[in-house]
CSV table of C-alpha atoms and ligand atoms in Angstrom, one decimal:
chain,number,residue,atom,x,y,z
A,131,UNK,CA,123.9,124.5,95.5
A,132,UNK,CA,122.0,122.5,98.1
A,133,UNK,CA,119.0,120.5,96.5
A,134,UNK,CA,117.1,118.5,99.6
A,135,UNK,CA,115.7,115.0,98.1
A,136,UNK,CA,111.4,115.6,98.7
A,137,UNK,CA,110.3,118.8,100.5
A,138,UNK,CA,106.9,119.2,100.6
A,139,UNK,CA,104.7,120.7,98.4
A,140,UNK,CA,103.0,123.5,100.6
A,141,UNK,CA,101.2,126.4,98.8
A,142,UNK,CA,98.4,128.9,100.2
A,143,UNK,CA,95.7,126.4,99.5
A,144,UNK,CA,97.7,124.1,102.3
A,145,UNK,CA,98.0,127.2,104.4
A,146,UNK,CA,94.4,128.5,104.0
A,147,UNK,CA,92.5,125.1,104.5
A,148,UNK,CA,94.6,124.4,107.7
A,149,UNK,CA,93.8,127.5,108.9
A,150,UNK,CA,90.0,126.9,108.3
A,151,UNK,CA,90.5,123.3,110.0
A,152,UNK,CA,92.1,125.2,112.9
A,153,UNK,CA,89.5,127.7,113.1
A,154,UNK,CA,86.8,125.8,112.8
A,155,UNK,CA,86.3,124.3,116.0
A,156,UNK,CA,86.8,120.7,115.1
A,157,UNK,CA,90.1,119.5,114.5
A,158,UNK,CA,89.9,115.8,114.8
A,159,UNK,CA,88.2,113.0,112.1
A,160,UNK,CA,85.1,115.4,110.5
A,161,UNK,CA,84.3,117.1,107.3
A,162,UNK,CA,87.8,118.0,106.3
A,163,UNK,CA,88.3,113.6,106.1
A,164,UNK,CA,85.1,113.7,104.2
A,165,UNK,CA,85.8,115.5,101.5
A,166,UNK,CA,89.7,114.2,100.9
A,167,UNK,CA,87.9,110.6,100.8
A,168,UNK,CA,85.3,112.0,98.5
A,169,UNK,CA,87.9,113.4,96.4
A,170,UNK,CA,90.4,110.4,96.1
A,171,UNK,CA,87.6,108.8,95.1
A,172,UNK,CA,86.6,111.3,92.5
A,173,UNK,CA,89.8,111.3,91.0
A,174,UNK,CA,90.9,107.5,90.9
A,175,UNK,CA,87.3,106.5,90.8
A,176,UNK,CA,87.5,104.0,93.4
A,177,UNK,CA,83.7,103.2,94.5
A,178,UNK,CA,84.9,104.1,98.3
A,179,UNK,CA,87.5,105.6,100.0
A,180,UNK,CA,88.6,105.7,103.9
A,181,UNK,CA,91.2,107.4,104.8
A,182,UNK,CA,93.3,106.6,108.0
A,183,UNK,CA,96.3,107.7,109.9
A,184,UNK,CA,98.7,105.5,107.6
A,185,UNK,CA,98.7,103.3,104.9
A,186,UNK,CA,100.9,100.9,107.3
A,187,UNK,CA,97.6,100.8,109.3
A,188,UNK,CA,95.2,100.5,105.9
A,189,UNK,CA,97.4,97.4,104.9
A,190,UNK,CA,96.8,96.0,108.7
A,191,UNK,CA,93.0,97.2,108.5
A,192,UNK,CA,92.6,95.4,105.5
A,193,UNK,CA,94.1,92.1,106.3
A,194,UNK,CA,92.2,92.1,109.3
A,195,UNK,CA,89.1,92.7,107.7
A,196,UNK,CA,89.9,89.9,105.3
A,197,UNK,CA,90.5,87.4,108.3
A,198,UNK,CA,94.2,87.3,108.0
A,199,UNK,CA,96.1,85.7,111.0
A,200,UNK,CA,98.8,83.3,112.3
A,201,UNK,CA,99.1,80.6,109.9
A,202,UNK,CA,98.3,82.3,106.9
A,203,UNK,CA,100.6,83.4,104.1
A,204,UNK,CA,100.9,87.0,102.5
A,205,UNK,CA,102.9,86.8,99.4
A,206,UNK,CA,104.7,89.9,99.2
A,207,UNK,CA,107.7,91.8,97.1
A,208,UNK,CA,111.4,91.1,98.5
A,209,UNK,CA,112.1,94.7,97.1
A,210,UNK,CA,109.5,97.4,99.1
A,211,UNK,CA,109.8,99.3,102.0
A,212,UNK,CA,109.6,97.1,105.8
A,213,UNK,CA,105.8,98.5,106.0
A,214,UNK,CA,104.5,96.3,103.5
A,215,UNK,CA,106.2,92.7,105.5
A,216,UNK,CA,105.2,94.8,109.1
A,217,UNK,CA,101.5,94.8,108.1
A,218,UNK,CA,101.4,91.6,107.1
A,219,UNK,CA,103.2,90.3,110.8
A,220,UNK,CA,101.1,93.2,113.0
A,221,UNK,CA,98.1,90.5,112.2
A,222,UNK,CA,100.0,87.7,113.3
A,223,UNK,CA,100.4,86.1,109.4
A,224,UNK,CA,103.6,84.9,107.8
A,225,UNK,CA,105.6,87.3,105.0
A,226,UNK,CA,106.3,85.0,102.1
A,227,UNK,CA,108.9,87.1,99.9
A,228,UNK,CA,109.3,86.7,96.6
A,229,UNK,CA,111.6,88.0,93.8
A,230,UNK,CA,111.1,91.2,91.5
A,231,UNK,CA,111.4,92.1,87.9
A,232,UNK,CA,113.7,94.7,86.3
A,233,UNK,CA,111.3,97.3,86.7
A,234,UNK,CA,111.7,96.7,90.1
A,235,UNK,CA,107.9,95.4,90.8
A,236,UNK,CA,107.1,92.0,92.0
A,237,UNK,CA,107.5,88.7,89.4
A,238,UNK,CA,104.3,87.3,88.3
A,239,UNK,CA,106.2,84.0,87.8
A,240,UNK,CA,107.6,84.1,91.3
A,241,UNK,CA,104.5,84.7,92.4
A,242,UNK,CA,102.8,81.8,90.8
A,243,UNK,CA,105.6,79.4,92.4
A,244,UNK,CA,105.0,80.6,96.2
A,245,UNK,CA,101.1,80.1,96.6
A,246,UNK,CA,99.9,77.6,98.5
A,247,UNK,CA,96.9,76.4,99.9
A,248,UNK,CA,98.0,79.1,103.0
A,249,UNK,CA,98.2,81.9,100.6
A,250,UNK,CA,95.4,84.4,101.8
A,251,UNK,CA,96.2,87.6,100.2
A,252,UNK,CA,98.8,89.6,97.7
A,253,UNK,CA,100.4,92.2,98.4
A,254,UNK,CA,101.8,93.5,94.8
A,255,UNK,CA,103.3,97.1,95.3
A,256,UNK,CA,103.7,99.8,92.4
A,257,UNK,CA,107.2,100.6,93.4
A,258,UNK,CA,108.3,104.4,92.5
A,259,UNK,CA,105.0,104.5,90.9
A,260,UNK,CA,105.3,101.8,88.1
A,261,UNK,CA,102.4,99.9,88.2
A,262,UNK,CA,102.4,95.7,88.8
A,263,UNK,CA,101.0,93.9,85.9
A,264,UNK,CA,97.7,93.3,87.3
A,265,UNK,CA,96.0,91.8,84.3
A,266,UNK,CA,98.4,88.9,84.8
A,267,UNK,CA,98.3,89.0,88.8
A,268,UNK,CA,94.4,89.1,88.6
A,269,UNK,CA,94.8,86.3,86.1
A,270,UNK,CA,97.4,84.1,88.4
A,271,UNK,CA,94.4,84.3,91.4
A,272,UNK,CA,91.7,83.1,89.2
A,273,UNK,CA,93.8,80.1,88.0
A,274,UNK,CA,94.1,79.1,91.7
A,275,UNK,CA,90.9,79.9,93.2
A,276,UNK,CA,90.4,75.8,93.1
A,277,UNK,CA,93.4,75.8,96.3
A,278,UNK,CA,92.1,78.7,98.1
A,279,UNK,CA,90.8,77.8,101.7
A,280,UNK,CA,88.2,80.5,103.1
A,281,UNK,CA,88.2,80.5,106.7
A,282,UNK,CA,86.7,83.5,107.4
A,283,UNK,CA,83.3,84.8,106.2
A,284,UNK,CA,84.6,87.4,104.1
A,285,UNK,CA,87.3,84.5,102.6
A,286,UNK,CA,84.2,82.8,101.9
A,287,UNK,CA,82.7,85.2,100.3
A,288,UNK,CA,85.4,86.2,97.7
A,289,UNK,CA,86.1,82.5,97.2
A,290,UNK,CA,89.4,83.3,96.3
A,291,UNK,CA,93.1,84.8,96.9
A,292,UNK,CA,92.3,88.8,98.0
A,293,UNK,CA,94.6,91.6,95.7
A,294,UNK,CA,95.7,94.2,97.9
A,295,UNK,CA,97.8,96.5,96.6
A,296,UNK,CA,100.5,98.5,98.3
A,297,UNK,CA,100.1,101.8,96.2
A,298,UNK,CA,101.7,104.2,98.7
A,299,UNK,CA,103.7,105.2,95.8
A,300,UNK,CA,101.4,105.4,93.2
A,301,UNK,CA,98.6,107.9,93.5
A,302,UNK,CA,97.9,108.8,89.7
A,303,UNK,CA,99.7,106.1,88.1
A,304,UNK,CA,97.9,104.5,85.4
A,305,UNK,CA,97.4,101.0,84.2
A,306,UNK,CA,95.6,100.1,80.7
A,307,UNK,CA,93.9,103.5,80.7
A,308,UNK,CA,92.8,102.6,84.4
A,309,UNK,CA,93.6,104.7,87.4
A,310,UNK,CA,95.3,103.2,90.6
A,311,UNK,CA,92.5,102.7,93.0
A,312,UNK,CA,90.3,100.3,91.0
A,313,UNK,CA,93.2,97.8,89.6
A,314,UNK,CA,92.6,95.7,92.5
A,315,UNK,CA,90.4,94.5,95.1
A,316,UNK,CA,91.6,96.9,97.5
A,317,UNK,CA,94.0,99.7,96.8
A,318,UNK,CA,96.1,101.6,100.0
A,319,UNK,CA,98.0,105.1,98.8
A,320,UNK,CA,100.4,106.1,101.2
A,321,UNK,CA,100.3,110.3,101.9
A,322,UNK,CA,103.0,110.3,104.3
A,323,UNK,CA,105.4,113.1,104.3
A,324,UNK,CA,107.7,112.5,101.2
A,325,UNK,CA,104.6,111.3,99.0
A,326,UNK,CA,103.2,112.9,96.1
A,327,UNK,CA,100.3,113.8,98.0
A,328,UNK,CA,100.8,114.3,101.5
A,329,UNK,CA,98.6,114.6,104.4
A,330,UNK,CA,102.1,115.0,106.6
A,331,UNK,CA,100.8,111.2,108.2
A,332,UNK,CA,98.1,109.2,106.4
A,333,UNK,CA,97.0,107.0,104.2
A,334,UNK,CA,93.6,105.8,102.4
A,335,UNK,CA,92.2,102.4,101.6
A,336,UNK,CA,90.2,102.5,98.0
A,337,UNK,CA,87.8,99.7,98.3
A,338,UNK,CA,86.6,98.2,94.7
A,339,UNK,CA,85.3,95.0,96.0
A,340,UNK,CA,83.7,92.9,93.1
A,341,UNK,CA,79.7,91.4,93.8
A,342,UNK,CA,78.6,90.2,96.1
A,343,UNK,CA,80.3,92.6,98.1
A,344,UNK,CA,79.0,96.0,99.1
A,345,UNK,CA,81.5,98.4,98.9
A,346,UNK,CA,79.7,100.8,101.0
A,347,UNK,CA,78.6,99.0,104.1
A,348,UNK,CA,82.4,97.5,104.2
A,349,UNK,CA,83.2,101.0,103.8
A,350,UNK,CA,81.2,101.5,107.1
A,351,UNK,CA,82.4,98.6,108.7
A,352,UNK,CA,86.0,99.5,108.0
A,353,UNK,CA,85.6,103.2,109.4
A,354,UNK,CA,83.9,101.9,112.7
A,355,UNK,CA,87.0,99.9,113.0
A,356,UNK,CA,89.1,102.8,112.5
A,357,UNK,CA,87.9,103.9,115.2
A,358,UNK,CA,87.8,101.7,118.0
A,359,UNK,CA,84.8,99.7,117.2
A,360,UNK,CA,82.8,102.8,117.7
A,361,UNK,CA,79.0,103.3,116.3
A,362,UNK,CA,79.7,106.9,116.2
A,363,UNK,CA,83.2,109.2,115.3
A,364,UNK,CA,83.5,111.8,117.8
A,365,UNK,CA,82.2,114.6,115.1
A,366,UNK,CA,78.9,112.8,115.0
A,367,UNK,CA,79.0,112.3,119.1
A,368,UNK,CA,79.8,115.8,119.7
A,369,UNK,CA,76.4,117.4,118.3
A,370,UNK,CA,73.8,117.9,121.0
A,371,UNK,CA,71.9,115.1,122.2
A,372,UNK,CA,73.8,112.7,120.4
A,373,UNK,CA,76.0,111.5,123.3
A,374,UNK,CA,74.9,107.8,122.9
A,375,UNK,CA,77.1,105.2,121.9
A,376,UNK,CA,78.1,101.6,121.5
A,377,UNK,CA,81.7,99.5,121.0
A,378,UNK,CA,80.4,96.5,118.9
A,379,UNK,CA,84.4,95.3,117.6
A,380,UNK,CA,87.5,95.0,119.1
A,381,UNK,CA,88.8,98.1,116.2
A,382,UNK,CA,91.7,100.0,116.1
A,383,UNK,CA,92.5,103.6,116.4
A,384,UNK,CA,93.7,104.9,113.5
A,385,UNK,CA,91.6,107.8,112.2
A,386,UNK,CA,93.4,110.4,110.0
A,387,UNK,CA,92.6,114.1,112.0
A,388,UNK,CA,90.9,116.9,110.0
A,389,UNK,CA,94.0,118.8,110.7
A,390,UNK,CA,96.1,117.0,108.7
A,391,UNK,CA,93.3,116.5,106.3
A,392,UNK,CA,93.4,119.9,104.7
A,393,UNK,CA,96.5,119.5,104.3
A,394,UNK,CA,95.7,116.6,101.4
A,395,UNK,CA,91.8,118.2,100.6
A,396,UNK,CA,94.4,121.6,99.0
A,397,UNK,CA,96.4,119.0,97.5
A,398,UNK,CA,94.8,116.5,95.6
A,399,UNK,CA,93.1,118.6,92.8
A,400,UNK,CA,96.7,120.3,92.7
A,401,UNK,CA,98.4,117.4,91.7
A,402,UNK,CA,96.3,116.0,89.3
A,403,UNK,CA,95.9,119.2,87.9
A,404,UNK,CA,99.1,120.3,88.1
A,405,UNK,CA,102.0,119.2,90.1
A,406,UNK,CA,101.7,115.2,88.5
A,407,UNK,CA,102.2,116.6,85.0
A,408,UNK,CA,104.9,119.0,86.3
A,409,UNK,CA,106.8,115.3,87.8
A,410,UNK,CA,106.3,113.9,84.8
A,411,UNK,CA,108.4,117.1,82.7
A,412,UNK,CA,110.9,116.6,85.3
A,413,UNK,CA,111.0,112.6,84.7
A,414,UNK,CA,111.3,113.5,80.9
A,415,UNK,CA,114.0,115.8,81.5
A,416,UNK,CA,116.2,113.4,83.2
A,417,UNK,CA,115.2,110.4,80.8
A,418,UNK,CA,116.3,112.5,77.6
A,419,UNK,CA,120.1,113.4,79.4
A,420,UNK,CA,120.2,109.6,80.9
A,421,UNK,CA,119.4,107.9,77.5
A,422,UNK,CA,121.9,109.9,75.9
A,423,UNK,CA,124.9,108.1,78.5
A,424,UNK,CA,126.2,104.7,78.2
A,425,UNK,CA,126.5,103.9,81.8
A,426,UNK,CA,122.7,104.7,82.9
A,427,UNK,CA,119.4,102.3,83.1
A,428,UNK,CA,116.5,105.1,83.2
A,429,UNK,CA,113.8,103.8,85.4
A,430,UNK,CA,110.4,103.1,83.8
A,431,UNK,CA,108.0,106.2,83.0
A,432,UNK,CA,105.2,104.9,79.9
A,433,UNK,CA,104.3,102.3,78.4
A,434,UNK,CA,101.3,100.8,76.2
A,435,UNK,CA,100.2,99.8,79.6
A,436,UNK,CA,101.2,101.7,81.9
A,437,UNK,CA,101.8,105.7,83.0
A,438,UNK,CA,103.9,105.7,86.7
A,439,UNK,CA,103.4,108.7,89.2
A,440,UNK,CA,106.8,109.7,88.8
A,441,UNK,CA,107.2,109.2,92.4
A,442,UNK,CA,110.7,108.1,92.3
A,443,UNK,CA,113.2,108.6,90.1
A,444,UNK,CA,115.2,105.2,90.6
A,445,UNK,CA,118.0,105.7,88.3
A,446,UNK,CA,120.1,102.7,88.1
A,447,UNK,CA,124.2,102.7,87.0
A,448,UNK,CA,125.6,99.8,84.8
A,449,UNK,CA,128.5,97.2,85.7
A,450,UNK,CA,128.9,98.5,89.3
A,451,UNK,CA,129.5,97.0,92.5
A,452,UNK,CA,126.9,97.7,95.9
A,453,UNK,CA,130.3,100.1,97.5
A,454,UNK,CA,131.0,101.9,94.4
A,455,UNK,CA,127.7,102.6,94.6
A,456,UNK,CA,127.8,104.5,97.8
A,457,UNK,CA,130.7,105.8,97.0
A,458,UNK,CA,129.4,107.7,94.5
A,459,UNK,CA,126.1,109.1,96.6
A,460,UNK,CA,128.5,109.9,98.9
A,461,UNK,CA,130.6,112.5,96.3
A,462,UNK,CA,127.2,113.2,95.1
A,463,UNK,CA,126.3,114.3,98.8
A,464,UNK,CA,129.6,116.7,98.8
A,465,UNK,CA,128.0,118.5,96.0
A,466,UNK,CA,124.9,119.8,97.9
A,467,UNK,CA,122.4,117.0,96.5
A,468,UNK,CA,120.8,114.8,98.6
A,469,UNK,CA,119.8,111.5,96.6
A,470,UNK,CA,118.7,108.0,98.4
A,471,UNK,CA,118.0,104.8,97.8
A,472,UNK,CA,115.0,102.9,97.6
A,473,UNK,CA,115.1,100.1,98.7
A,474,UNK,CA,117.1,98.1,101.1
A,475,UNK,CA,115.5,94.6,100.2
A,476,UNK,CA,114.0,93.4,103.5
A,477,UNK,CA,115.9,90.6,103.5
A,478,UNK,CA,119.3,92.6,103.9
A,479,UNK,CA,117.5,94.0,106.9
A,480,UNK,CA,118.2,92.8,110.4
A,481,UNK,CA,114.5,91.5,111.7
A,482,UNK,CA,113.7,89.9,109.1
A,483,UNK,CA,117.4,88.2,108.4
A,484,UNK,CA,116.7,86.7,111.9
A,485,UNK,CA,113.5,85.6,110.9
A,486,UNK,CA,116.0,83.7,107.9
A,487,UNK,CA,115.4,85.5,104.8
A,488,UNK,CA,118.3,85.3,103.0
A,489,UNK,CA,119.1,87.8,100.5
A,490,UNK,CA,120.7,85.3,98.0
A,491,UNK,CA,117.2,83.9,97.3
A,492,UNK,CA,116.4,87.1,95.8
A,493,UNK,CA,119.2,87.6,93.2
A,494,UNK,CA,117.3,90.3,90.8
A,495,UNK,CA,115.9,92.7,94.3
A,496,UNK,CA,119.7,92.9,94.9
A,497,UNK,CA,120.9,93.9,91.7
A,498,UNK,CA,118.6,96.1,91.2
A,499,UNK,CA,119.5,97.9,94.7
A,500,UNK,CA,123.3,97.5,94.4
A,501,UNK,CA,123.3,100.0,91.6
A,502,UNK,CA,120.6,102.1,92.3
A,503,UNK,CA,120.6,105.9,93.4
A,504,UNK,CA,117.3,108.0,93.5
A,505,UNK,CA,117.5,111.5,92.5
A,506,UNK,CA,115.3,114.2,93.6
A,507,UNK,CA,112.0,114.6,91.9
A,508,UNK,CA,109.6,117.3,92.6
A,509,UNK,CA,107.2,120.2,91.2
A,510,UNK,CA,109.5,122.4,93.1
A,511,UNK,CA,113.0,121.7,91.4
A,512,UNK,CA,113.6,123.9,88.8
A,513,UNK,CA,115.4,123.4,85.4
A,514,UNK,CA,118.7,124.8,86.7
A,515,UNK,CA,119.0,122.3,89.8
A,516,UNK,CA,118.0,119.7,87.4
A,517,UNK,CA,121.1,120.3,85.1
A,518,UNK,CA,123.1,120.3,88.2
A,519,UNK,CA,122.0,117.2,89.4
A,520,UNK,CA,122.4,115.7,86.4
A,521,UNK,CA,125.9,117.5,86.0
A,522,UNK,CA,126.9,115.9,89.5
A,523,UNK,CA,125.9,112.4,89.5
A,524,UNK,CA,127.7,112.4,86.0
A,525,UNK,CA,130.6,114.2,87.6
A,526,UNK,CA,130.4,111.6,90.6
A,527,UNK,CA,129.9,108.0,88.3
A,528,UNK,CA,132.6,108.8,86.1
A,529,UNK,CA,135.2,109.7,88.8
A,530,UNK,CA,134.0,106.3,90.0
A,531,UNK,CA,133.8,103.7,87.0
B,691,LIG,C1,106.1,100.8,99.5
B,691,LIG,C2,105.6,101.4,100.8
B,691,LIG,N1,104.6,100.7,101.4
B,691,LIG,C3,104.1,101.2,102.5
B,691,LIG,C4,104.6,102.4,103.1
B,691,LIG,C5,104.1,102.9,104.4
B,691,LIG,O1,103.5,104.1,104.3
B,691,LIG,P1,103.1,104.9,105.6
B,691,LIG,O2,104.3,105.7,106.0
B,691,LIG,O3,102.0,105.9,105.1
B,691,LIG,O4,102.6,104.0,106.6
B,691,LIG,C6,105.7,103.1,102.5
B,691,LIG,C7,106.2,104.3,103.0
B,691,LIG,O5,107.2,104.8,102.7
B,691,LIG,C8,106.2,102.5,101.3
B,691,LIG,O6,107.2,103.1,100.6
């Protein structure tokens, strides 16, 4: 049996409102973008949403908008993917990484030891879909707004440390009966290819700014700067007589296309609907046959707190050593299954171990990779290639331990 790790999840909703994008005579940023923004926003219930060609480029959108730059430190997880550090040094600002937790997310207490009067922003991120504690990070900024330093206006007007959380994962994870998108300050969901909601490439930024911010003129401000500075998108410059525009910032270009659009406007109500609760079986499934073997650390699905997207499914083998690790994936591979591993902690990574991170200062990141293996997890798998998963990584450990 071959099992790939995360096809994609494309029905004839996917098909049909492509095709209408492609017929329709606009294909670029429109009212396909529109209506996925309008309906992340319906279903996390973030006051805006903009959606953009990544959520690499969100994280850099919103630092910048933030006034992040050289000399500034962004607190962020040892354990994440390099697109969470890469944001933070596309702006020019200094990744300061700290250790994780056994769920894998990012230690409050480590936290609370690295700010600094530098520290501008935090970047928690919900790995495989398990949501930080954010009561307790929230908590952690307001302690230390007394040795925050605004610089910019925005700075100023928070008046304090900004939360900006790396949800690319996490899209329908739950947090004390909250939805990601409105934990945080600012909330950027990842629909990249392998997501649980893709858009092929893309990403959004929820905005949930507290007073005396306006969420929807930052909203506008932040799309203009999606696009180049521009007054106008090119939908809105294309209609007759409206030819007329200005460049009044030095933006980006990162616009997410219509295109690709429909692609996430068929799946969102899908997966919250449907294909989320149809993870979450799957997560179950393997839970009840990993609980039931003394070798396997199931990763975390619900809590009293918290619900996780199910994006991953990070399980986690006792007493064993980084190469018996990868030996085992790689039996697991002769059987047909693809599995990965997420993550690499960026400090094993060359850039940034020549920028001297060193991955003995982050002793819990490397346990937790050492002995992890992700398994697929999709709507798509059905109960059979779930037993034979199961069946092979079992096969594969105990040959190994
Ligand atoms: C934790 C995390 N942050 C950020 C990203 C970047 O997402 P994108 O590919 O949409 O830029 C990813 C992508 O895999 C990720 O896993």
């Amino acid at each position: 049996m071959k099992i790939p790790f995360s096809p994609p999840y494309i029905d004839q909703n996917v098909l049909n409102e492509v095709e209408d994008s492609l017929k329709s005579g606009w294909i670029t940023t429109g009212p396909k973008v529109k209506k996925l923004e309008a309906l992340v926003s319906n279903y996390t219930m973030a006051p805006e949403v903009l959606c953009v060609n990544s959520a690499t480029s969100g994280l850099m959108l919103a630092l910048t908008w933030f006034g992040v730059k050289k000399g500034d430190e962004v607190i962020i997880p040892a354990y994440t993917y390099a697109a969470t550090a890469l944001a933070v040094m596309h702006v020019g600002a200094t990744p300061v990484m700290v250790d994780v937790e056994a769920d894998f997310n990012i230690s409050i207490f480590a936290i609370q030891k690295a700010i600094t009067s530098r520290t501008k922003v935090i970047i928690p991120v919900d790995i495989a879909g398990w949501p930080c504690d954010y009561l307790l990070i929230n908590q952690l900024i307001q302690q230390h707004k007394e040795q925050f330093v605004p610089e910019s206006e925005n700075q100023k007007k928070l008046g304090r440390i900004l939360c900006l959380s790396d949800a690319a994962h996490s899209i329908g994870a739950q947090y004390k009966s909250k939805p990601t998108g409105i934990l945080t300050d600012i909330t950027v969901f990842s629909f990249h290819a392998v997501k649980n909601v893709t858009t092929a490439e893309g990403g959004a930024i929820c905005l949930n700014l507290p007073t005396p911010f306006n969420n929807t003129d930052e909203y506008h401000f932040l799309r203009c700067n999606s696009l180049n500075g521009q007054t106008k998108d090119a939908f809105t410059k294309s209609k007759a007589g409206s030819w007329k525009y200005d460049i009044i910032y030095q933006g980006f270009k990162i616009n997410m296309p219509d295109v690709l659009a429909a692609i996430g406007v068929a799946q969102v109500p899908r997966y919250f609907e449907t294909t989320l609760k149809e993870r979450k079986q799957i997560h179950s499934n393997y839970n009840d046959y990993f609980s039931k073997v003394n070798w396997a650390i199931a990763p975390p699905f619900e809590d009293k707190n918290s619900k996780s997207s199910c994006h991953l499914y990070a399980l986690r083998i006792k007493d064993i050593t980084e190469s018996q690790r990868d030996e085992i994936i790689e039996l697991i591979a002769n059987e047909g299954v693809a599995v990965n591993v997420h993550f690499q902690p960026l400090p094993l990574l060359s850039l940034f171990k020549e920028k001297g991170y060193n991955i003995v200062d982050f002793p819990i990141a490397y346990a937790n990779y050492a002995c992890e293996i992700s398994l697929p997890i999709y709507p798509q798998l059905t109960q059979k290639q779930q037993e034979y998963i199961t069946e092979t990584v079992t096969k594969a450990v105990e040959s190994i331990v």
